[in-house]
Structure formats: C-alpha cells, structure tokens
mmCIF file of C-alpha atoms in Angstrom:
data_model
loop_
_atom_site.group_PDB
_atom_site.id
_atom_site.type_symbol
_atom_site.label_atom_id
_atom_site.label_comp_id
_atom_site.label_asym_id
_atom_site.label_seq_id
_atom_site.Cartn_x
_atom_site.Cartn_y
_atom_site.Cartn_z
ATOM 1 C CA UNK A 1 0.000 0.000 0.000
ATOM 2 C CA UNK A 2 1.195 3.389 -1.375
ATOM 3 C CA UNK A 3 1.999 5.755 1.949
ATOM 4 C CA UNK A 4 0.785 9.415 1.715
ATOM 5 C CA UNK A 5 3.450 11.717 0.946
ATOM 6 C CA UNK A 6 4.056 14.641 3.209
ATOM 7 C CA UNK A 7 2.988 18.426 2.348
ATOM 8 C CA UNK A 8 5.760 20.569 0.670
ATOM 9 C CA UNK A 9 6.182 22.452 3.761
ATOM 10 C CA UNK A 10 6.558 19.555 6.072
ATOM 11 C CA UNK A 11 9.194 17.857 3.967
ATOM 12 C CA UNK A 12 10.832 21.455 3.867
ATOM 13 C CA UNK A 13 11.237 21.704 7.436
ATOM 14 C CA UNK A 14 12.305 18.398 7.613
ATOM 15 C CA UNK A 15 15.306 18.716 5.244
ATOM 16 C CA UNK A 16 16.226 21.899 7.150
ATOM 17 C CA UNK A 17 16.437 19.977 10.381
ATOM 18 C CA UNK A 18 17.947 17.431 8.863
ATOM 19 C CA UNK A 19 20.619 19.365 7.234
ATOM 20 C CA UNK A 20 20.991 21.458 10.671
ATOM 21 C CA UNK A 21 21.691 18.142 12.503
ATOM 22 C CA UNK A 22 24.456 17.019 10.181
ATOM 23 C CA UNK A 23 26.304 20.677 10.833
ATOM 24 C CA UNK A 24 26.248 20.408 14.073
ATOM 25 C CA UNK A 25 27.209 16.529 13.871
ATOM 26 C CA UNK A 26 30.164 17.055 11.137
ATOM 27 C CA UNK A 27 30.885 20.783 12.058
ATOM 28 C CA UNK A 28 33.905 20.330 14.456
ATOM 29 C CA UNK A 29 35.503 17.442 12.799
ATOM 30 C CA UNK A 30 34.704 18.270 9.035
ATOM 31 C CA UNK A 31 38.437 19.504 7.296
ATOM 32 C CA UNK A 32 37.544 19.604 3.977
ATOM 33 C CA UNK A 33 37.696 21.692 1.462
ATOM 34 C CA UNK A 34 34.132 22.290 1.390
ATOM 35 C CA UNK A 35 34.530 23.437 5.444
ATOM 36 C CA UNK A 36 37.236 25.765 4.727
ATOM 37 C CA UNK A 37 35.074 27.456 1.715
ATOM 38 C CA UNK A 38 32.051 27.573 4.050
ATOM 39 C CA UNK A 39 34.592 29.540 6.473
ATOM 40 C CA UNK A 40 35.819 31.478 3.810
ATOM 41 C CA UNK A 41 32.498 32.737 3.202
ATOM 42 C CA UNK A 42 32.104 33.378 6.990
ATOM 43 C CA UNK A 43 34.844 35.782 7.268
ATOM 44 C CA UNK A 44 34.168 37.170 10.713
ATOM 45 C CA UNK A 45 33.228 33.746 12.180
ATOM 46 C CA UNK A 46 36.908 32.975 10.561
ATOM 47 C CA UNK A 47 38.874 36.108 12.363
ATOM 48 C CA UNK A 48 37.220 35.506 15.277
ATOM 49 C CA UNK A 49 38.506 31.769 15.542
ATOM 50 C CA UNK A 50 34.861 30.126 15.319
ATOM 51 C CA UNK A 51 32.802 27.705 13.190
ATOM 52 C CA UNK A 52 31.010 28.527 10.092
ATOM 53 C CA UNK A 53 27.771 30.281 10.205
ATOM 54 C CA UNK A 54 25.165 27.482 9.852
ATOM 55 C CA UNK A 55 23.281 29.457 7.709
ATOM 56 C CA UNK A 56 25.765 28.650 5.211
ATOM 57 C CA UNK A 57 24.618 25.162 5.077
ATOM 58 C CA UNK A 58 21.015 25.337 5.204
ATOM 59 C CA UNK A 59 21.598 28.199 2.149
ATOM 60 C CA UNK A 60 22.142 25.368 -0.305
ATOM 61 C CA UNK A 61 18.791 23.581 0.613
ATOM 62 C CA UNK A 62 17.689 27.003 -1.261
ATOM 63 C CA UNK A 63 15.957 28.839 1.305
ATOM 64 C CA UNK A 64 17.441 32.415 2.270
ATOM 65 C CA UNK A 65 18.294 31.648 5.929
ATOM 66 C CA UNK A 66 20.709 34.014 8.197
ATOM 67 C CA UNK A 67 19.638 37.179 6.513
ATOM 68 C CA UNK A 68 18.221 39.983 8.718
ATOM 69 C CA UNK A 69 14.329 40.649 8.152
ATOM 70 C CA UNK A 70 12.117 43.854 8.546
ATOM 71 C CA UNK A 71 9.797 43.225 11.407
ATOM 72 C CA UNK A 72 6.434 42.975 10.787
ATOM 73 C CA UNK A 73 3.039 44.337 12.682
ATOM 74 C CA UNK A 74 3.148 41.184 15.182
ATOM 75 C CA UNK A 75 6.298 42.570 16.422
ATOM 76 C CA UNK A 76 6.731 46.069 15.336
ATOM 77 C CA UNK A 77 3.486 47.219 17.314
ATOM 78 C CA UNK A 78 5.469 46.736 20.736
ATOM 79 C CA UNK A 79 7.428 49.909 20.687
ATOM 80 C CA UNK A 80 7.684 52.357 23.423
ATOM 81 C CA UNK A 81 4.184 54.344 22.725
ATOM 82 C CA UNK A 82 2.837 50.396 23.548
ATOM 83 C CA UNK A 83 3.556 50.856 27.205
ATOM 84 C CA UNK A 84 2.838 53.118 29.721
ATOM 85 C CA UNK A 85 6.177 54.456 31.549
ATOM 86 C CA UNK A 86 7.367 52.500 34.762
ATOM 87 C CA UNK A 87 6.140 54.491 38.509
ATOM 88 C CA UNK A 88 7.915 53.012 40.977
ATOM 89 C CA UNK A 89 4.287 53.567 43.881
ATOM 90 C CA UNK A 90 1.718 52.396 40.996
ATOM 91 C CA UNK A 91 3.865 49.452 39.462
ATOM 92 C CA UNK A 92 3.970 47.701 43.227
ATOM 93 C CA UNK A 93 -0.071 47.942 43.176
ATOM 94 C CA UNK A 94 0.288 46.291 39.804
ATOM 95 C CA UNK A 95 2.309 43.169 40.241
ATOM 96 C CA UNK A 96 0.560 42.380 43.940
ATOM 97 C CA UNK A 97 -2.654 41.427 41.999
ATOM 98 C CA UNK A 98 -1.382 40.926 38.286
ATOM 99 C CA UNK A 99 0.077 37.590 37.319
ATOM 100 C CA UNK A 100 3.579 37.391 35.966
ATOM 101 C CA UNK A 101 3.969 36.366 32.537
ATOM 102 C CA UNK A 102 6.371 34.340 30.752
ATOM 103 C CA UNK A 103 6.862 34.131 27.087
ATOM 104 C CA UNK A 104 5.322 30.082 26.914
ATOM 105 C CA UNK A 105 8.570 27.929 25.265
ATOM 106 C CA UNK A 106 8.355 28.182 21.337
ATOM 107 C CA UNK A 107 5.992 31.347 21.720
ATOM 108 C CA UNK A 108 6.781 34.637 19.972
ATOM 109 C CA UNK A 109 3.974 36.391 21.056
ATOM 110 C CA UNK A 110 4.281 39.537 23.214
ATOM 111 C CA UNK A 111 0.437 40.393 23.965
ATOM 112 C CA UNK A 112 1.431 38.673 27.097
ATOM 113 C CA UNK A 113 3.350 41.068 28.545
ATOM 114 C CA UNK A 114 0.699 43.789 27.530
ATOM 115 C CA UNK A 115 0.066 44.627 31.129
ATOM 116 C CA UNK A 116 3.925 45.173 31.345
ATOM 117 C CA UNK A 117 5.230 49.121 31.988
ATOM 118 C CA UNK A 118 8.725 50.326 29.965
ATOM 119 C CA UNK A 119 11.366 51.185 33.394
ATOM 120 C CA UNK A 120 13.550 53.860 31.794
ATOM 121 C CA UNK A 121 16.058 55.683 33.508
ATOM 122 C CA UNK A 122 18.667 58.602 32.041
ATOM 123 C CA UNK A 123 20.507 59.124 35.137
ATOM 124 C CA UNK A 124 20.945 55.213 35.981
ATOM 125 C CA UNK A 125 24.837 53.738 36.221
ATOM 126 C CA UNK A 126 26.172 50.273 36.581
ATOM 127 C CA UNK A 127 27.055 50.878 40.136
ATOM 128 C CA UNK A 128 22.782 50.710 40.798
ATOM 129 C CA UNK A 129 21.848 48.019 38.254
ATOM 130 C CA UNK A 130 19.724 46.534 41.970
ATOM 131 C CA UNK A 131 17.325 48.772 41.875
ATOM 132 C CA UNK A 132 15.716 48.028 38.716
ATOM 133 C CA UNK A 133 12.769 46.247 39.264
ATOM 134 C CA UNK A 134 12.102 42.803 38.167
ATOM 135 C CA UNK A 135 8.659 41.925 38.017
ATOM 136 C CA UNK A 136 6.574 42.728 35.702
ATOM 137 C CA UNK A 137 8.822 45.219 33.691
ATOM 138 C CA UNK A 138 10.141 46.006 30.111
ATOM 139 C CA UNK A 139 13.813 47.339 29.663
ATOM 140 C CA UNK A 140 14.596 50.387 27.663
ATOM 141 C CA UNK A 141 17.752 49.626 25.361
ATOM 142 C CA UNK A 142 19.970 51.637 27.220
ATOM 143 C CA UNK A 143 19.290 49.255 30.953
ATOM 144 C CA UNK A 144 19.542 45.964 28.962
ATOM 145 C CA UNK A 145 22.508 47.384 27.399
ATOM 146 C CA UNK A 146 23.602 48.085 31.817
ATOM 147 C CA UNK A 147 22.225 45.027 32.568
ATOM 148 C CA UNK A 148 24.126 42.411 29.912
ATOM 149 C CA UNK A 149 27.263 44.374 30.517
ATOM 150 C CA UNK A 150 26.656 43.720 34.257
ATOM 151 C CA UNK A 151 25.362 40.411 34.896
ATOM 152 C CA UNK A 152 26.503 37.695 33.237
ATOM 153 C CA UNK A 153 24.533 34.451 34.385
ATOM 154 C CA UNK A 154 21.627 33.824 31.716
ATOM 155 C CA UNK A 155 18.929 32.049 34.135
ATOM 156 C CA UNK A 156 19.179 35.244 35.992
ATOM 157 C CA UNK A 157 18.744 37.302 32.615
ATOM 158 C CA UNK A 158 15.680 35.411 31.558
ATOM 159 C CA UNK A 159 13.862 34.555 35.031
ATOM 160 C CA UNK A 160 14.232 38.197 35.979
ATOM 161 C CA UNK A 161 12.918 40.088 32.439
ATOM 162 C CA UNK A 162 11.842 37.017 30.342
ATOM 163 C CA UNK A 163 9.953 39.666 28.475
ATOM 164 C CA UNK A 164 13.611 40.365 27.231
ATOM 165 C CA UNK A 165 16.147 37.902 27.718
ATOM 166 C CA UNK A 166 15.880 34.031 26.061
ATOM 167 C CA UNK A 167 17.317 30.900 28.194
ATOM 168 C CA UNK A 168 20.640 31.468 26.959
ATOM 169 C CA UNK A 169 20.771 35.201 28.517
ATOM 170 C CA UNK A 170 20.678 37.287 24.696
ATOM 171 C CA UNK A 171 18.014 39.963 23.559
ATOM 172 C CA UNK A 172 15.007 38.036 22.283
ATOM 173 C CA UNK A 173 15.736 38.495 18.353
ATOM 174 C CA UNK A 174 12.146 39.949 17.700
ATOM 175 C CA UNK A 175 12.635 42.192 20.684
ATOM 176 C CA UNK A 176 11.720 46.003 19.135
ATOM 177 C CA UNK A 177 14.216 48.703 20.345
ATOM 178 C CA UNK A 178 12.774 50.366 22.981
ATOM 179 C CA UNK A 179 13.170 54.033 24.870
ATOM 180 C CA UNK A 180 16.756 55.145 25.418
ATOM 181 C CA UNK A 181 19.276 53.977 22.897
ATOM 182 C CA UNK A 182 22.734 52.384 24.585
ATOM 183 C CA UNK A 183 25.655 54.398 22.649
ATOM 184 C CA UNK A 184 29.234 53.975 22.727
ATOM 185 C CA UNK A 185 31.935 56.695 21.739
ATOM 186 C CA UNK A 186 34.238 55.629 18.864
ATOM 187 C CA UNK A 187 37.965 57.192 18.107
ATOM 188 C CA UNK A 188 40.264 56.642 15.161
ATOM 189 C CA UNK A 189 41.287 53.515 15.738
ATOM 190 C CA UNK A 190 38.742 51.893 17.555
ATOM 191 C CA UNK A 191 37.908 48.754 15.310
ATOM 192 C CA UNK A 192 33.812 47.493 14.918
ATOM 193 C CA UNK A 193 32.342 43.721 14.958
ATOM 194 C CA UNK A 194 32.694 43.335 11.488
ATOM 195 C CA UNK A 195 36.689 44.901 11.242
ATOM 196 C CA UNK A 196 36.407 47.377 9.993
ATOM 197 C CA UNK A 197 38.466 50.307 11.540
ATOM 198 C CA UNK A 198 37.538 54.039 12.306
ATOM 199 C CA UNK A 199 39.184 56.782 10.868
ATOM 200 C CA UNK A 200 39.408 60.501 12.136
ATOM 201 C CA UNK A 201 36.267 61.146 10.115
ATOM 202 C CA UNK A 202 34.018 58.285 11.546
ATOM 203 C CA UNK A 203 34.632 59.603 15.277
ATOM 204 C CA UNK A 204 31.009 60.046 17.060
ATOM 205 C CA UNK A 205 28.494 57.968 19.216
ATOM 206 C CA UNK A 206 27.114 54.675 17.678
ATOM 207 C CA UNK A 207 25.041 52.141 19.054
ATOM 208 C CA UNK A 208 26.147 49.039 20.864
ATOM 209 C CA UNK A 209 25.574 45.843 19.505
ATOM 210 C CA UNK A 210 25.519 43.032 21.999
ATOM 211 C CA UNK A 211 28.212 39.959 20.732
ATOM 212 C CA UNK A 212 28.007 41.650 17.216
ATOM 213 C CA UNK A 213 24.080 40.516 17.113
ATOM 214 C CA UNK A 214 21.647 42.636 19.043
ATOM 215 C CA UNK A 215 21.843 46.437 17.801
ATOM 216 C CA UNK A 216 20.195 48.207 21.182
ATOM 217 C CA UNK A 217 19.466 51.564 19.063
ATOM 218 C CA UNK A 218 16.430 52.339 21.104
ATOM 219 C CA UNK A 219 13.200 54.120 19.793
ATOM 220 C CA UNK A 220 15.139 56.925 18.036
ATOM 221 C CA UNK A 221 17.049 54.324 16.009
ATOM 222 C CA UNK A 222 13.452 52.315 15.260
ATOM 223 C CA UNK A 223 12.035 55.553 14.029
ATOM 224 C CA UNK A 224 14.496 55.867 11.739
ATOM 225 C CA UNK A 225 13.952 52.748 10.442
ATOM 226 C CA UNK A 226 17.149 51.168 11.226
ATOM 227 C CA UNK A 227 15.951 48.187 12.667
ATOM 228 C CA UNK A 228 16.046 44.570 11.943
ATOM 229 C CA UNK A 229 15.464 41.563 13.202
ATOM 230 C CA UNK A 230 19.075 39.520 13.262
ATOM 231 C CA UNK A 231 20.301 36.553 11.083
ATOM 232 C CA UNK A 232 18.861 33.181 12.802
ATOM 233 C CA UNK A 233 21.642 30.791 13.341
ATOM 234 C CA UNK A 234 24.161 32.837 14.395
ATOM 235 C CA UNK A 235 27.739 32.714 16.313
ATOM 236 C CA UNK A 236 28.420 35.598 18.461
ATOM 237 C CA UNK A 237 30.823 38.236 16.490
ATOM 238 C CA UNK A 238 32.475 39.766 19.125
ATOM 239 C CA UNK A 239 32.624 39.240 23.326
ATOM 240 C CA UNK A 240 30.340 41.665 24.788
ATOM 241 C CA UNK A 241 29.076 45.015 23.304
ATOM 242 C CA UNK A 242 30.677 46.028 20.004
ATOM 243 C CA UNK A 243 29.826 48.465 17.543
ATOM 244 C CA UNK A 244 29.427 48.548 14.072
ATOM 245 C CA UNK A 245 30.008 51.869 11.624
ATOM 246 C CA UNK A 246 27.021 50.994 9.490
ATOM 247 C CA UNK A 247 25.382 51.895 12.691
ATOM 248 C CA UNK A 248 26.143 55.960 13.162
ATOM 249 C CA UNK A 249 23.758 56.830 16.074
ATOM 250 C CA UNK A 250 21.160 59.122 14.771
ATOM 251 C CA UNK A 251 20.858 61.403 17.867
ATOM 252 C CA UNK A 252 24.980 62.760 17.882
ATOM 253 C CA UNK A 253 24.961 63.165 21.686
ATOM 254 C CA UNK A 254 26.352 62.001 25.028
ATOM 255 C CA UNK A 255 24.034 59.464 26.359
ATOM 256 C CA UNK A 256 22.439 61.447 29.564
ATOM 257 C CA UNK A 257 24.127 59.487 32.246
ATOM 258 C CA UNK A 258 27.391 59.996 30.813
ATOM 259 C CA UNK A 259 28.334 62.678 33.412
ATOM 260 C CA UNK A 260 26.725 60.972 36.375
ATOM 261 C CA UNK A 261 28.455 57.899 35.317
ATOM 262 C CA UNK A 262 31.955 59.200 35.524
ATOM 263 C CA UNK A 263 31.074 61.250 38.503
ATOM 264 C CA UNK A 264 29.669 57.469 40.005
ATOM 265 C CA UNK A 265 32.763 55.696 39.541
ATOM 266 C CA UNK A 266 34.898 58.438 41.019
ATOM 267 C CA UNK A 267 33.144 56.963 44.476
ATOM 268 C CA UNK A 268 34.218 53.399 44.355
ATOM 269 C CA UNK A 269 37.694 54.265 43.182
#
C-alpha cells in the first residue's frame, strides 16, 4: 500500500532539520575543502577563531536563511508608545494582583506582557543596576545594554525580564528597540564587529551591539527605520558590546548618564 506523501512544507522543514543536525554533527571534525570554503564565506566567524555560520549550510537547501528581516506588525506594534512608563508607587499595586507572565517555550507572542510598563532611567549607572525592578517590567535599550554588561549568568537574565532575555541570557531576536538607545563613543582607531576600523572622520556615538548581534538603538534608532530583526543561526561576532560603523547613532549626543556615570565611579575608586 502506497503511503501518503508529506505536504511541501513539512518535507521542507524536515530537510532543514535534517541538514541542521548534520552541521552540528560534522561541524567540528569536518576539514575539507568544502569546510574551509564555508569559512571562507564566513569571514568574521573565521577572524574571530569560530565555526562557520550554519546558515551557510542550510543556504544550499535554497531557502534564504541568516539574513536579517524587517519586522512585521506582530512585532513592530510593541514599541515604546505600547507601554505606559514604569512608577515606581503604581507598578507595586500592579504586580501584587497581576500575574507574571512568561513568554510560553516556542511562543513569539508579546500580547502577554501587555500589562507590562517600559522602566527607563537617564541618570541610571552600573554601580545601581539593583534597583531596577524585576517583576513585571520592560527594559529600555539603554538598561539591557547596563544590565548584559553587568550580569553575566543567563537564568538570571531570563527569570528576571523574560519579556527580554531568552534561556541562553541574549536579547530576544524579535525584541523592538525600545526608549533610550545604549551608545558607545568611537575614536580613530577603535575597530567594529565586522573589522572594519575608524578613521578621524568616523569619530562620534554609535550604538552598541551586543556579541556583534543585538543592535540596542532604542526608539530613536526604530524611528528611523534602522531596525532589523538579526540573522537566525548565528555565532556571536564579538565578546560583549561592540559596535558597528554601518550603525552611526542618529541622535549625535552624550548618552544622559554619561556625566553621572563618571562622577559614580569616582566613588568606588
């Protein structure tokens, strides 16, 4: 008896699993010729002393994987107007008789963090990174930008904002930027995620890009339309925050707590 064949986009998915298995199986160990091309076309995973992007692989099944992609309404739609702004007296009344959501495992879907409010704060340094709240809160750029420079164990990243952190402690990649951007001075010299090196004439603020992945460009760089949502299967490009000179921050001045932050660590010199 003649067994029914699959749908076209079951057998798809298959072939893509299948396919992502046998990287991950043949990826350390593989020498070839074919490997070193595959690096070859991975030239920062190659400088940086890492495997191939897997992307590569699942490429020549003929789908467009590992390219970045324009968010749509699902995900666009929770920007900072979406929330209302974080008050430290109101948001305790809030999470004493509001449940506290988790994004469900395999769930993209942010509605249920709709009762969430954005915490932003201008004047807050690494040196107070405790008293952000974490219950029932969504970061601005610039304090997840604080808070992965500051904290480094991933269960605490996701149990404390799971509305902003996966299991393995990154940005969620359909995460919209949201209210202060996190912005990092660059000097001649200075050299970005993807090598590139700054000249005299590239010297300014530009916007931090967690491991070379996660641009945190905040709502100015969303309104400009500068945002995308990153490359799936990806290696990290870079340890911590990096910056990239594709990325020129939009708004050409000092983050507001730069002042208060230099002023901060003169204390706990």
């Amino acid at each position: 008896m003649e067994e029914p064949s699959l749908p076209e986009g079951v057998v798809q998915v298959i072939k893509e699993e299948e396919a992502l298995v046998d990287y991950k199986m043949t990826a350390v160990d593989d020498t070839s010729s074919e490997a070193a091309s595959d690096s070859t076309d991975n030239g920062t995973a190659e400088r940086a002393g890492q495997l191939p992007n897997p992307a590569v692989k699942l490429n020549k099944l003929g789908k467009p994987l590992g390219e970045p992609t324009v968010p749509g309404e699902r995900y666009s739609r929770y920007d900072t107007a979406h929330y209302h702004a974080y008050d430290a007296a109101q948001h305790s009344q809030l999470v004493a008789h509001a449940p506290v959501a988790r994004l469900p495992q395999g769930s993209l879907d942010y509605k249920i963090y709709d009762h969430y409010v954005l915490f932003t704060d201008a004047a807050l340094t690494k040196h107070q990174i405790d008293t952000i709240p974490d219950t029932g809160v969504r970061l601005d750029d610039r304090t997840a930008a604080l808070v992965l420079e500051n904290i480094s164990d991933a269960a605490t990243l996701n149990r404390s904002w799971p509305a902003e952190f996966d299991t393995r402690g990154m940005p969620r990649a359909t995460r919209v930027p949201l209210g202060l951007a996190a912005k990092m001075w660059v000097t001649a010299g200075d050299v970005d995620v993807d090598g590139n090196v700054a000249t005299e004439d590239d010297e300014g603020w530009y916007y931090k890009w967690w491991k070379g992945l996660q641009v945190l460009m905040g709502q100015e760089g969303n309104d400009a339309g500068l945002y995308l949502i990153r490359p799936t299967h990806e290696f990290d490009r870079c340890a911590g925050m990096g910056f990239k000179l594709s990325h020129w921050a939009v708004v050409q001045e000092a983050p507001p707590a730069e002042e208060e932050e230099e002023k901060d660590d003169e204390l706990f010199v």
